[in-house]
CSV table of C-alpha atoms in Angstrom, one decimal:
chain,number,residue,atom,x,y,z
A,1,UNK,CA,-31.0,73.4,-1.1
A,2,UNK,CA,-32.2,72.2,2.3
A,3,UNK,CA,-35.9,72.5,2.9
A,4,UNK,CA,-38.4,71.2,5.5
A,5,UNK,CA,-41.4,69.4,4.1
A,6,UNK,CA,-43.6,70.5,7.0
A,7,UNK,CA,-44.6,73.6,9.0
A,8,UNK,CA,-43.1,74.6,12.3
A,9,UNK,CA,-45.9,74.2,14.8
A,10,UNK,CA,-45.7,74.2,18.6
A,11,UNK,CA,-41.9,73.7,18.7
A,12,UNK,CA,-41.7,70.9,16.1
A,13,UNK,CA,-41.7,70.3,12.3
A,14,UNK,CA,-45.1,68.7,11.5
A,15,UNK,CA,-46.8,67.7,8.3
A,16,UNK,CA,-49.0,70.4,6.8
A,17,UNK,CA,-52.7,69.8,6.3
A,18,UNK,CA,-52.5,71.5,2.9
A,19,UNK,CA,-51.4,69.1,0.2
A,20,UNK,CA,-50.2,71.6,-2.3
A,21,UNK,CA,-46.5,72.7,-2.5
A,22,UNK,CA,-44.6,75.9,-3.4
A,23,UNK,CA,-41.7,75.6,-5.7
A,24,UNK,CA,-38.8,77.8,-4.8
A,25,UNK,CA,-37.0,79.1,-8.0
A,26,UNK,CA,-33.5,80.4,-8.3
A,27,UNK,CA,-33.9,83.8,-10.0
A,28,UNK,CA,-30.4,83.5,-11.7
A,29,UNK,CA,-30.7,80.0,-13.2
A,30,UNK,CA,-34.5,79.8,-13.3
A,31,UNK,CA,-34.4,76.3,-11.8
A,32,UNK,CA,-36.5,74.9,-9.0
A,33,UNK,CA,-34.2,74.5,-6.0
A,34,UNK,CA,-36.7,73.4,-3.3
A,35,UNK,CA,-40.3,72.7,-2.5
A,36,UNK,CA,-42.1,73.6,0.7
A,37,UNK,CA,-45.7,73.1,1.9
A,38,UNK,CA,-48.4,75.5,0.8
A,39,UNK,CA,-50.2,75.7,4.2
A,40,UNK,CA,-53.9,76.3,4.2
A,41,UNK,CA,-56.5,77.6,6.7
A,42,UNK,CA,-56.4,74.4,8.7
A,43,UNK,CA,-52.6,74.9,9.2
A,44,UNK,CA,-53.1,78.5,10.2
A,45,UNK,CA,-55.8,77.6,12.7
A,46,UNK,CA,-53.5,75.0,14.3
A,47,UNK,CA,-50.6,77.6,14.4
A,48,UNK,CA,-52.9,80.3,16.0
A,49,UNK,CA,-54.1,77.7,18.6
A,50,UNK,CA,-50.5,76.9,19.5
A,51,UNK,CA,-49.6,80.5,19.8
A,52,UNK,CA,-52.7,81.2,22.0
A,53,UNK,CA,-51.8,78.2,24.3
A,54,UNK,CA,-48.2,79.5,24.6
A,55,UNK,CA,-49.2,83.1,25.2
A,56,UNK,CA,-49.9,83.1,29.0
A,57,UNK,CA,-46.6,81.5,29.9
A,58,UNK,CA,-44.5,83.7,27.5
A,59,UNK,CA,-46.3,86.9,28.6
A,60,UNK,CA,-45.6,86.0,32.2
A,61,UNK,CA,-41.9,85.3,31.5
A,62,UNK,CA,-39.8,88.1,33.1
A,63,UNK,CA,-38.4,90.5,30.6
A,64,UNK,CA,-34.9,89.6,31.6
A,65,UNK,CA,-35.6,86.0,30.6
A,66,UNK,CA,-37.2,87.0,27.3
A,67,UNK,CA,-34.0,89.1,26.7
A,68,UNK,CA,-31.9,86.1,27.3
A,69,UNK,CA,-33.7,84.1,24.7
A,70,UNK,CA,-33.4,87.0,22.2
A,71,UNK,CA,-29.7,87.2,23.0
A,72,UNK,CA,-29.4,83.5,22.3
A,73,UNK,CA,-31.3,84.0,19.0
A,74,UNK,CA,-28.9,86.7,18.0
A,75,UNK,CA,-25.9,84.4,18.7
A,76,UNK,CA,-27.4,81.5,16.7
A,77,UNK,CA,-28.0,83.8,13.8
A,78,UNK,CA,-24.5,85.1,14.0
A,79,UNK,CA,-23.1,81.6,14.0
A,80,UNK,CA,-25.1,80.8,10.9
A,81,UNK,CA,-24.4,84.0,9.1
A,82,UNK,CA,-22.8,82.3,6.1
A,83,UNK,CA,-25.6,79.9,5.8
A,84,UNK,CA,-28.1,82.7,5.9
A,85,UNK,CA,-26.3,84.6,3.2
A,86,UNK,CA,-26.1,81.6,1.0
A,87,UNK,CA,-29.8,80.8,1.4
A,88,UNK,CA,-30.9,84.4,0.6
A,89,UNK,CA,-28.6,84.4,-2.5
A,90,UNK,CA,-30.1,81.1,-3.6
A,91,UNK,CA,-33.8,82.1,-3.4
A,92,UNK,CA,-33.6,85.9,-3.9
A,93,UNK,CA,-30.7,86.1,-6.4
A,94,UNK,CA,-28.8,88.7,-4.3
A,95,UNK,CA,-25.1,88.8,-4.9
A,96,UNK,CA,-23.4,86.9,-2.1
A,97,UNK,CA,-21.4,89.9,-0.8
A,98,UNK,CA,-24.6,91.9,-0.5
A,99,UNK,CA,-26.3,89.0,1.2
A,100,UNK,CA,-23.5,88.8,3.8
A,101,UNK,CA,-23.2,92.5,4.4
A,102,UNK,CA,-26.9,93.3,4.5
A,103,UNK,CA,-29.3,90.4,4.4
A,104,UNK,CA,-27.5,88.5,7.1
A,105,UNK,CA,-25.7,91.2,9.2
A,106,UNK,CA,-28.6,93.7,9.6
A,107,UNK,CA,-31.1,91.2,11.2
A,108,UNK,CA,-28.4,90.0,13.6
A,109,UNK,CA,-27.9,93.6,14.8
A,110,UNK,CA,-31.7,94.1,15.0
A,111,UNK,CA,-32.2,91.0,17.1
A,112,UNK,CA,-29.4,92.2,19.4
A,113,UNK,CA,-31.1,95.6,19.8
A,114,UNK,CA,-34.4,93.9,20.9
A,115,UNK,CA,-32.5,91.7,23.4
A,116,UNK,CA,-31.3,95.0,25.0
A,117,UNK,CA,-34.7,96.7,24.8
A,118,UNK,CA,-36.4,93.7,26.4
A,119,UNK,CA,-34.0,94.0,29.4
A,120,UNK,CA,-34.1,97.8,29.8
A,121,UNK,CA,-37.6,98.8,28.7
A,122,UNK,CA,-39.9,100.3,31.4
A,123,UNK,CA,-42.9,97.9,31.4
A,124,UNK,CA,-44.3,99.4,34.6
A,125,UNK,CA,-44.3,103.0,35.9
A,126,UNK,CA,-46.0,105.2,38.5
A,127,UNK,CA,-48.0,108.1,37.2
A,128,UNK,CA,-49.5,110.1,40.1
A,129,UNK,CA,-51.8,107.7,42.0
A,130,UNK,CA,-51.7,105.1,39.1
A,131,UNK,CA,-49.5,102.3,38.2
A,132,UNK,CA,-49.3,102.0,34.4
A,133,UNK,CA,-48.4,98.6,32.9
A,134,UNK,CA,-47.4,97.9,29.3
A,135,UNK,CA,-48.5,94.4,28.4
A,136,UNK,CA,-48.2,92.2,25.3
A,137,UNK,CA,-51.0,92.8,22.7
A,138,UNK,CA,-51.4,89.0,22.3
A,139,UNK,CA,-51.0,86.7,19.3
A,140,UNK,CA,-49.4,88.4,16.3
A,141,UNK,CA,-49.9,87.4,12.7
A,142,UNK,CA,-46.7,88.4,10.9
A,143,UNK,CA,-46.8,88.5,7.1
A,144,UNK,CA,-43.5,89.3,5.6
A,145,UNK,CA,-42.2,90.1,2.0
A,146,UNK,CA,-39.4,88.6,-0.1
A,147,UNK,CA,-37.2,91.6,-0.7
A,148,UNK,CA,-35.3,91.5,2.7
A,149,UNK,CA,-36.6,88.1,3.8
A,150,UNK,CA,-34.7,87.8,7.1
A,151,UNK,CA,-34.6,91.4,8.1
A,152,UNK,CA,-38.4,91.8,7.7
A,153,UNK,CA,-39.0,88.7,9.8
A,154,UNK,CA,-36.7,89.8,12.6
A,155,UNK,CA,-38.1,93.3,12.5
A,156,UNK,CA,-41.5,91.9,13.4
A,157,UNK,CA,-40.7,88.7,15.5
A,158,UNK,CA,-38.0,90.1,17.7
A,159,UNK,CA,-40.0,93.1,19.1
A,160,UNK,CA,-43.1,90.8,19.4
A,161,UNK,CA,-41.1,88.3,21.5
A,162,UNK,CA,-39.5,91.1,23.5
A,163,UNK,CA,-43.0,92.4,24.3
A,164,UNK,CA,-44.2,89.0,25.5
A,165,UNK,CA,-46.4,88.3,22.4
A,166,UNK,CA,-46.5,84.9,20.5
A,167,UNK,CA,-46.3,84.8,16.8
A,168,UNK,CA,-47.6,83.0,13.7
A,169,UNK,CA,-45.3,83.8,10.8
A,170,UNK,CA,-46.4,83.6,7.2
A,171,UNK,CA,-43.4,84.5,5.0
A,172,UNK,CA,-43.4,85.4,1.3
A,173,UNK,CA,-43.8,82.3,-1.0
A,174,UNK,CA,-40.7,83.3,-3.0
A,175,UNK,CA,-38.3,83.2,0.0
A,176,UNK,CA,-39.6,80.5,2.4
A,177,UNK,CA,-36.2,78.8,2.9
A,178,UNK,CA,-34.9,81.8,4.8
A,179,UNK,CA,-38.0,81.7,7.1
A,180,UNK,CA,-37.4,78.0,7.8
A,181,UNK,CA,-33.8,78.7,8.7
A,182,UNK,CA,-35.1,81.4,11.1
A,183,UNK,CA,-37.5,79.0,12.7
A,184,UNK,CA,-34.6,76.6,13.2
A,185,UNK,CA,-32.6,79.4,14.9
A,186,UNK,CA,-35.5,80.2,17.2
A,187,UNK,CA,-35.7,76.5,18.2
A,188,UNK,CA,-32.0,76.3,18.8
A,189,UNK,CA,-32.1,79.5,20.9
A,190,UNK,CA,-34.5,77.8,23.3
A,191,UNK,CA,-37.6,79.8,22.7
A,192,UNK,CA,-40.5,77.8,24.2
A,193,UNK,CA,-42.7,75.8,22.0
A,194,UNK,CA,-45.6,77.7,20.5
A,195,UNK,CA,-44.1,81.1,20.9
A,196,UNK,CA,-43.2,81.1,17.2
A,197,UNK,CA,-45.1,79.1,14.6
A,198,UNK,CA,-44.3,79.1,10.9
A,199,UNK,CA,-46.8,78.4,8.1
A,200,UNK,CA,-45.4,78.7,4.6
A,201,UNK,CA,-48.2,79.3,2.1
A,202,UNK,CA,-49.8,81.6,-0.5
A,203,UNK,CA,-51.0,85.1,0.5
A,204,UNK,CA,-54.6,84.6,-0.7
A,205,UNK,CA,-54.9,81.4,1.2
A,206,UNK,CA,-52.7,81.2,4.3
A,207,UNK,CA,-52.2,85.0,4.6
A,208,UNK,CA,-55.9,85.7,4.3
A,209,UNK,CA,-56.7,83.0,6.9
A,210,UNK,CA,-54.2,84.6,9.3
A,211,UNK,CA,-55.7,88.1,8.9
A,212,UNK,CA,-59.3,86.8,9.4
A,213,UNK,CA,-58.6,84.5,12.3
A,214,UNK,CA,-60.4,85.6,15.5
A,215,UNK,CA,-57.5,84.3,17.6
A,216,UNK,CA,-55.1,86.9,16.1
A,217,UNK,CA,-54.9,90.2,18.0
A,218,UNK,CA,-52.5,92.1,15.8
A,219,UNK,CA,-51.6,91.8,12.1
A,220,UNK,CA,-48.1,93.1,11.1
A,221,UNK,CA,-47.7,93.3,7.4
A,222,UNK,CA,-45.1,94.5,5.0
A,223,UNK,CA,-45.9,94.6,1.3
A,224,UNK,CA,-47.8,96.5,-1.3
A,225,UNK,CA,-50.2,99.3,-0.5
A,226,UNK,CA,-53.0,97.5,-2.4
A,227,UNK,CA,-52.7,94.4,-0.1
A,228,UNK,CA,-52.3,96.6,2.9
A,229,UNK,CA,-55.6,98.3,2.2
A,230,UNK,CA,-57.4,94.9,2.1
A,231,UNK,CA,-55.8,93.8,5.3
A,232,UNK,CA,-56.7,97.0,7.1
A,233,UNK,CA,-60.3,96.7,5.9
A,234,UNK,CA,-60.6,93.1,7.1
A,235,UNK,CA,-58.9,93.8,10.4
A,236,UNK,CA,-60.9,97.0,10.9
A,237,UNK,CA,-64.2,95.0,10.8
A,238,UNK,CA,-63.0,93.0,13.8
A,239,UNK,CA,-61.4,96.1,15.5
A,240,UNK,CA,-58.1,94.3,15.2
A,241,UNK,CA,-54.9,96.3,15.5
A,242,UNK,CA,-52.6,96.5,12.4
A,243,UNK,CA,-49.1,97.6,11.7
A,244,UNK,CA,-48.6,98.2,8.0
A,245,UNK,CA,-45.3,99.0,6.3
A,246,UNK,CA,-46.3,99.6,2.6
A,247,UNK,CA,-45.0,101.2,-0.6
A,248,UNK,CA,-42.8,104.2,-1.3
A,249,UNK,CA,-41.7,106.6,-4.0
A,250,UNK,CA,-39.0,108.4,-2.0
A,251,UNK,CA,-37.5,111.7,-3.2
A,252,UNK,CA,-33.8,112.4,-3.1
A,253,UNK,CA,-33.6,116.2,-3.1
A,254,UNK,CA,-30.3,117.7,-4.1
A,255,UNK,CA,-30.3,121.4,-3.2
A,256,UNK,CA,-28.1,123.8,-5.2
A,257,UNK,CA,-25.5,124.1,-2.5
A,258,UNK,CA,-24.9,120.3,-2.3
A,259,UNK,CA,-21.9,118.3,-3.4
A,260,UNK,CA,-23.6,117.2,-6.6
A,261,UNK,CA,-21.2,114.4,-7.6
A,262,UNK,CA,-21.4,112.8,-4.2
A,263,UNK,CA,-25.2,113.2,-3.9
A,264,UNK,CA,-25.7,111.6,-7.4
A,265,UNK,CA,-23.2,108.8,-6.7
A,266,UNK,CA,-24.9,107.8,-3.4
A,267,UNK,CA,-28.4,108.3,-4.8
A,268,UNK,CA,-27.8,106.0,-7.7
A,269,UNK,CA,-26.2,103.4,-5.4
A,270,UNK,CA,-29.3,103.6,-3.2
A,271,UNK,CA,-31.7,102.9,-6.1
A,272,UNK,CA,-29.6,100.0,-7.5
A,273,UNK,CA,-29.2,98.3,-4.1
A,274,UNK,CA,-30.9,95.0,-3.9
A,275,UNK,CA,-31.8,95.3,-7.6
A,276,UNK,CA,-34.1,98.2,-6.7
A,277,UNK,CA,-36.3,96.0,-4.6
A,278,UNK,CA,-36.3,98.3,-1.6
A,279,UNK,CA,-39.5,100.1,-0.5
A,280,UNK,CA,-37.5,103.1,0.8
A,281,UNK,CA,-35.3,103.5,-2.3
A,282,UNK,CA,-34.8,107.1,-3.4
A,283,UNK,CA,-36.3,106.5,-6.9
A,284,UNK,CA,-37.0,110.2,-7.6
A,285,UNK,CA,-33.9,112.4,-7.9
A,286,UNK,CA,-34.8,116.1,-7.7
A,287,UNK,CA,-32.2,118.5,-9.1
A,288,UNK,CA,-32.2,122.3,-9.6
A,289,UNK,CA,-32.6,123.3,-13.3
A,290,UNK,CA,-29.1,125.0,-13.3
A,291,UNK,CA,-27.4,121.7,-12.5
A,292,UNK,CA,-29.8,119.3,-14.1
A,293,UNK,CA,-27.9,118.3,-17.2
A,294,UNK,CA,-24.7,117.7,-15.2
A,295,UNK,CA,-26.7,115.5,-12.7
A,296,UNK,CA,-28.2,113.4,-15.5
A,297,UNK,CA,-24.8,112.8,-17.1
A,298,UNK,CA,-23.4,111.7,-13.7
A,299,UNK,CA,-26.4,109.5,-13.0
A,300,UNK,CA,-26.2,107.7,-16.3
A,301,UNK,CA,-22.5,107.1,-15.9
A,302,UNK,CA,-23.0,105.8,-12.4
A,303,UNK,CA,-25.8,103.5,-13.3
A,304,UNK,CA,-23.8,101.9,-16.2
A,305,UNK,CA,-21.3,100.7,-13.6
A,306,UNK,CA,-24.0,98.5,-12.0
A,307,UNK,CA,-24.8,96.5,-15.1
A,308,UNK,CA,-22.6,93.6,-13.8
A,309,UNK,CA,-23.0,94.2,-10.1
A,310,UNK,CA,-26.6,93.8,-9.3
A,311,UNK,CA,-28.6,90.6,-9.2
A,312,UNK,CA,-31.9,89.7,-10.8
A,313,UNK,CA,-35.3,90.7,-9.5
A,314,UNK,CA,-37.1,87.9,-7.6
A,315,UNK,CA,-39.2,86.3,-10.3
A,316,UNK,CA,-40.5,86.5,-13.9
A,317,UNK,CA,-43.6,88.4,-13.0
A,318,UNK,CA,-41.6,91.1,-11.2
A,319,UNK,CA,-39.1,91.3,-14.2
A,320,UNK,CA,-42.0,91.8,-16.6
A,321,UNK,CA,-43.6,94.4,-14.3
A,322,UNK,CA,-40.4,96.5,-14.1
A,323,UNK,CA,-39.8,96.2,-17.9
A,324,UNK,CA,-43.4,97.3,-18.4
A,325,UNK,CA,-42.8,100.5,-16.4
A,326,UNK,CA,-39.7,101.2,-18.4
A,327,UNK,CA,-41.7,100.9,-21.6
A,328,UNK,CA,-44.4,103.1,-20.1
A,329,UNK,CA,-41.8,105.8,-19.2
A,330,UNK,CA,-40.6,105.9,-22.8
A,331,UNK,CA,-44.2,106.1,-24.1
A,332,UNK,CA,-44.9,109.0,-21.7
A,333,UNK,CA,-42.0,110.9,-23.2
A,334,UNK,CA,-39.2,110.4,-20.6
A,335,UNK,CA,-35.7,110.2,-22.1
A,336,UNK,CA,-33.7,107.0,-21.5
A,337,UNK,CA,-30.1,107.8,-20.6
A,338,UNK,CA,-29.1,104.4,-19.2
A,339,UNK,CA,-30.5,100.9,-19.4
A,340,UNK,CA,-33.9,100.1,-21.0
A,341,UNK,CA,-36.5,97.4,-21.2
A,342,UNK,CA,-34.2,94.8,-23.0
A,343,UNK,CA,-32.8,92.1,-20.8
A,344,UNK,CA,-29.0,92.3,-20.2
A,345,UNK,CA,-28.7,88.5,-20.0
A,346,UNK,CA,-30.2,85.5,-21.8
A,347,UNK,CA,-31.0,83.7,-18.6
A,348,UNK,CA,-32.3,84.9,-15.3
A,349,UNK,CA,-34.8,87.5,-14.2
A,350,UNK,CA,-32.4,90.4,-14.8
A,351,UNK,CA,-33.4,94.1,-15.5
A,352,UNK,CA,-30.9,96.6,-16.8
A,353,UNK,CA,-30.0,99.5,-14.4
A,354,UNK,CA,-32.1,102.2,-15.9
A,355,UNK,CA,-32.1,106.0,-15.6
A,356,UNK,CA,-34.8,108.4,-17.1
A,357,UNK,CA,-34.3,112.1,-17.7
A,358,UNK,CA,-36.9,114.7,-18.6
A,359,UNK,CA,-39.3,113.1,-16.2
A,360,UNK,CA,-42.3,115.2,-15.1
A,361,UNK,CA,-44.1,114.8,-11.8
A,362,UNK,CA,-47.3,113.5,-13.3
A,363,UNK,CA,-45.7,110.5,-15.2
A,364,UNK,CA,-46.4,107.0,-13.9
A,365,UNK,CA,-42.7,106.4,-13.4
A,366,UNK,CA,-42.6,109.4,-11.0
A,367,UNK,CA,-45.8,108.5,-9.1
A,368,UNK,CA,-46.0,104.7,-8.9
A,369,UNK,CA,-43.7,102.2,-7.1
A,370,UNK,CA,-41.7,100.2,-9.7
A,371,UNK,CA,-39.7,98.1,-7.3
A,372,UNK,CA,-36.8,97.6,-9.7
A,373,UNK,CA,-33.5,99.3,-10.6
A,374,UNK,CA,-35.1,102.4,-12.2
A,375,UNK,CA,-34.3,106.0,-11.4
A,376,UNK,CA,-36.3,109.1,-12.5
A,377,UNK,CA,-34.4,112.4,-12.5
A,378,UNK,CA,-36.7,115.4,-12.2
A,379,UNK,CA,-36.0,119.1,-12.6
A,380,UNK,CA,-37.2,121.8,-10.2
A,381,UNK,CA,-37.2,125.6,-10.4
A,382,UNK,CA,-36.7,126.6,-6.7
A,383,UNK,CA,-37.0,125.2,-3.2
A,384,UNK,CA,-40.8,125.5,-3.0
A,385,UNK,CA,-41.1,123.7,-6.3
A,386,UNK,CA,-38.8,120.9,-5.0
A,387,UNK,CA,-40.9,120.6,-1.9
A,388,UNK,CA,-44.1,120.4,-4.0
A,389,UNK,CA,-42.7,117.6,-6.2
A,390,UNK,CA,-41.2,115.7,-3.2
A,391,UNK,CA,-44.5,115.7,-1.4
A,392,UNK,CA,-46.5,115.2,-4.6
A,393,UNK,CA,-47.2,111.4,-4.3
A,394,UNK,CA,-49.5,109.3,-2.2
A,395,UNK,CA,-46.5,107.8,-0.5
A,396,UNK,CA,-44.3,109.1,2.4
A,397,UNK,CA,-41.9,106.4,3.5
A,398,UNK,CA,-38.4,107.8,3.2
A,399,UNK,CA,-36.2,110.3,1.4
A,400,UNK,CA,-32.9,112.2,1.3
A,401,UNK,CA,-31.8,115.8,1.3
A,402,UNK,CA,-28.4,117.1,0.3
A,403,UNK,CA,-27.1,120.6,1.0
A,404,UNK,CA,-23.8,122.3,1.7
A,405,UNK,CA,-25.1,123.5,5.0
A,406,UNK,CA,-26.6,120.8,7.3
A,407,UNK,CA,-29.1,123.2,8.8
A,408,UNK,CA,-30.4,124.0,5.3
A,409,UNK,CA,-30.9,120.3,4.7
A,410,UNK,CA,-32.6,119.8,8.0
A,411,UNK,CA,-35.0,122.7,7.5
A,412,UNK,CA,-36.1,121.2,4.1
A,413,UNK,CA,-36.4,117.7,5.5
A,414,UNK,CA,-38.7,118.9,8.3
A,415,UNK,CA,-41.2,120.0,5.7
A,416,UNK,CA,-41.2,116.7,3.8
A,417,UNK,CA,-44.2,114.4,4.3
A,418,UNK,CA,-42.3,111.3,5.0
A,419,UNK,CA,-41.3,109.0,7.9
A,420,UNK,CA,-37.5,109.0,7.5
A,421,UNK,CA,-35.0,111.3,5.8
A,422,UNK,CA,-31.3,110.9,5.4
A,423,UNK,CA,-29.3,114.1,5.6
A,424,UNK,CA,-26.2,114.3,3.4
A,425,UNK,CA,-25.9,110.5,3.2
A,426,UNK,CA,-26.7,109.7,6.9
A,427,UNK,CA,-26.0,106.1,7.9
A,428,UNK,CA,-28.8,103.5,8.5
A,429,UNK,CA,-29.7,103.4,12.2
A,430,UNK,CA,-31.3,100.1,13.3
A,431,UNK,CA,-32.7,101.9,16.4
A,432,UNK,CA,-34.4,104.7,14.5
A,433,UNK,CA,-38.2,104.3,13.9
A,434,UNK,CA,-39.0,103.2,10.3
A,435,UNK,CA,-42.4,103.6,8.8
A,436,UNK,CA,-44.5,105.9,6.6
A,437,UNK,CA,-46.8,108.8,6.2
A,438,UNK,CA,-49.9,108.7,4.0
A,439,UNK,CA,-50.3,105.5,2.0
A,440,UNK,CA,-46.9,104.2,3.0
A,441,UNK,CA,-48.4,102.7,6.1
A,442,UNK,CA,-49.4,102.7,9.7
A,443,UNK,CA,-47.1,102.2,12.7
A,444,UNK,CA,-43.3,102.0,13.0
A,445,UNK,CA,-40.7,99.3,13.1
A,446,UNK,CA,-37.2,99.1,14.7
A,447,UNK,CA,-36.1,100.4,18.1
A,448,UNK,CA,-38.3,101.4,21.0
A,449,UNK,CA,-41.0,102.7,18.6
A,450,UNK,CA,-41.1,99.2,17.0
A,451,UNK,CA,-41.5,97.6,20.4
A,452,UNK,CA,-44.4,99.9,21.2
A,453,UNK,CA,-46.5,98.4,18.4
A,454,UNK,CA,-46.7,95.1,20.2
A,455,UNK,CA,-47.7,96.5,23.6
A,456,UNK,CA,-51.0,97.7,25.1
A,457,UNK,CA,-51.4,99.9,28.2
A,458,UNK,CA,-53.3,99.2,31.4
A,459,UNK,CA,-53.5,101.6,34.4
A,460,UNK,CA,-54.4,100.7,38.0
A,461,UNK,CA,-55.5,103.6,40.3
A,462,UNK,CA,-54.8,103.5,44.0
């Protein structure tokens, strides 16, 4: 597997100051497939300095020209779609078909959407006797996770570039090859030197240095709520802006009037997608007591079909963490109706597609983010009970509502404390704002709302 032995700094691949390396492991074969530098605070400082030096020129670049570079980036990514999919499959373990359809295709669409927004967004407007300008916030420290490695990068870097910001990217240590491929695409697209800089490294070293660096104006982070809290505290001490997309425990509410078979089928598919490693996954299925047994039977049958379809989780620690939650669910009294803690294969970081019945809202498997292919099916008495359960966690990232009447579903969804809700299986929209309520984060990604995170406002009065 191709890998650069340096960091991408000021438009070129350069040796890292840090002497340590990160081994990239194939989650299917458990073999080391590449090694990349583990950048340190010296590398981060050099990257931030390069970004600051490039900032005035890029911020002054007309939006139409920034849009042209983003269009070129989209085209490069599209031309390298197969390579992207193969790289994600190698380091994340995602089945190739899913890597092609989601891991490669979605970021291409998102990059294209920001090319259009850069060209059409109103960066200047008249308000009475004032002229109001929207200007880039400055240097962005982007820290991205491994579960959707390219999508999470593009969802941060594309709007930052569209706004006129420059970026230092610190990707997850499990999936650095996808990040290196992205840096190559940025270079090929003709984005000026220093506008994007890439430092591969460990979170407690390179990530922490990036958050603490005084030359960083905004930290955009996607990952666990625990790490997000620490980043917010550090950034807050410096009055530094943050955008945080954190954990989730989303509810899939099936109202009595819904098409139960379809709602369960789509709900199970949602949880099993990407081996359950999706922060917005509908990991709590809420079903009325009169149809509960039927729903459990349908969910167990649907989950069993995924045994040979899903890939592994990303690493051994994640595998053990997910299995630990399954064991905890059994210990708490939940009933296993599919899957379990035993590995379905002798090799690889695989977890069995798992469904729990008789789950109560206070159980750990109903409250905590597991980040694996594990579904909890909960029973509710009436609509108010369903709403109480749906809103009864510290998270509020996503969710779903199913009903025979769309207006009924919408009325329920409007009462949910969450940032995004799919109605009767509504399709993913790359232009819709994505982000959470409560401890699921601060700020929004995607579309015009995602662009706004990287802008600050100035008014001139005449």
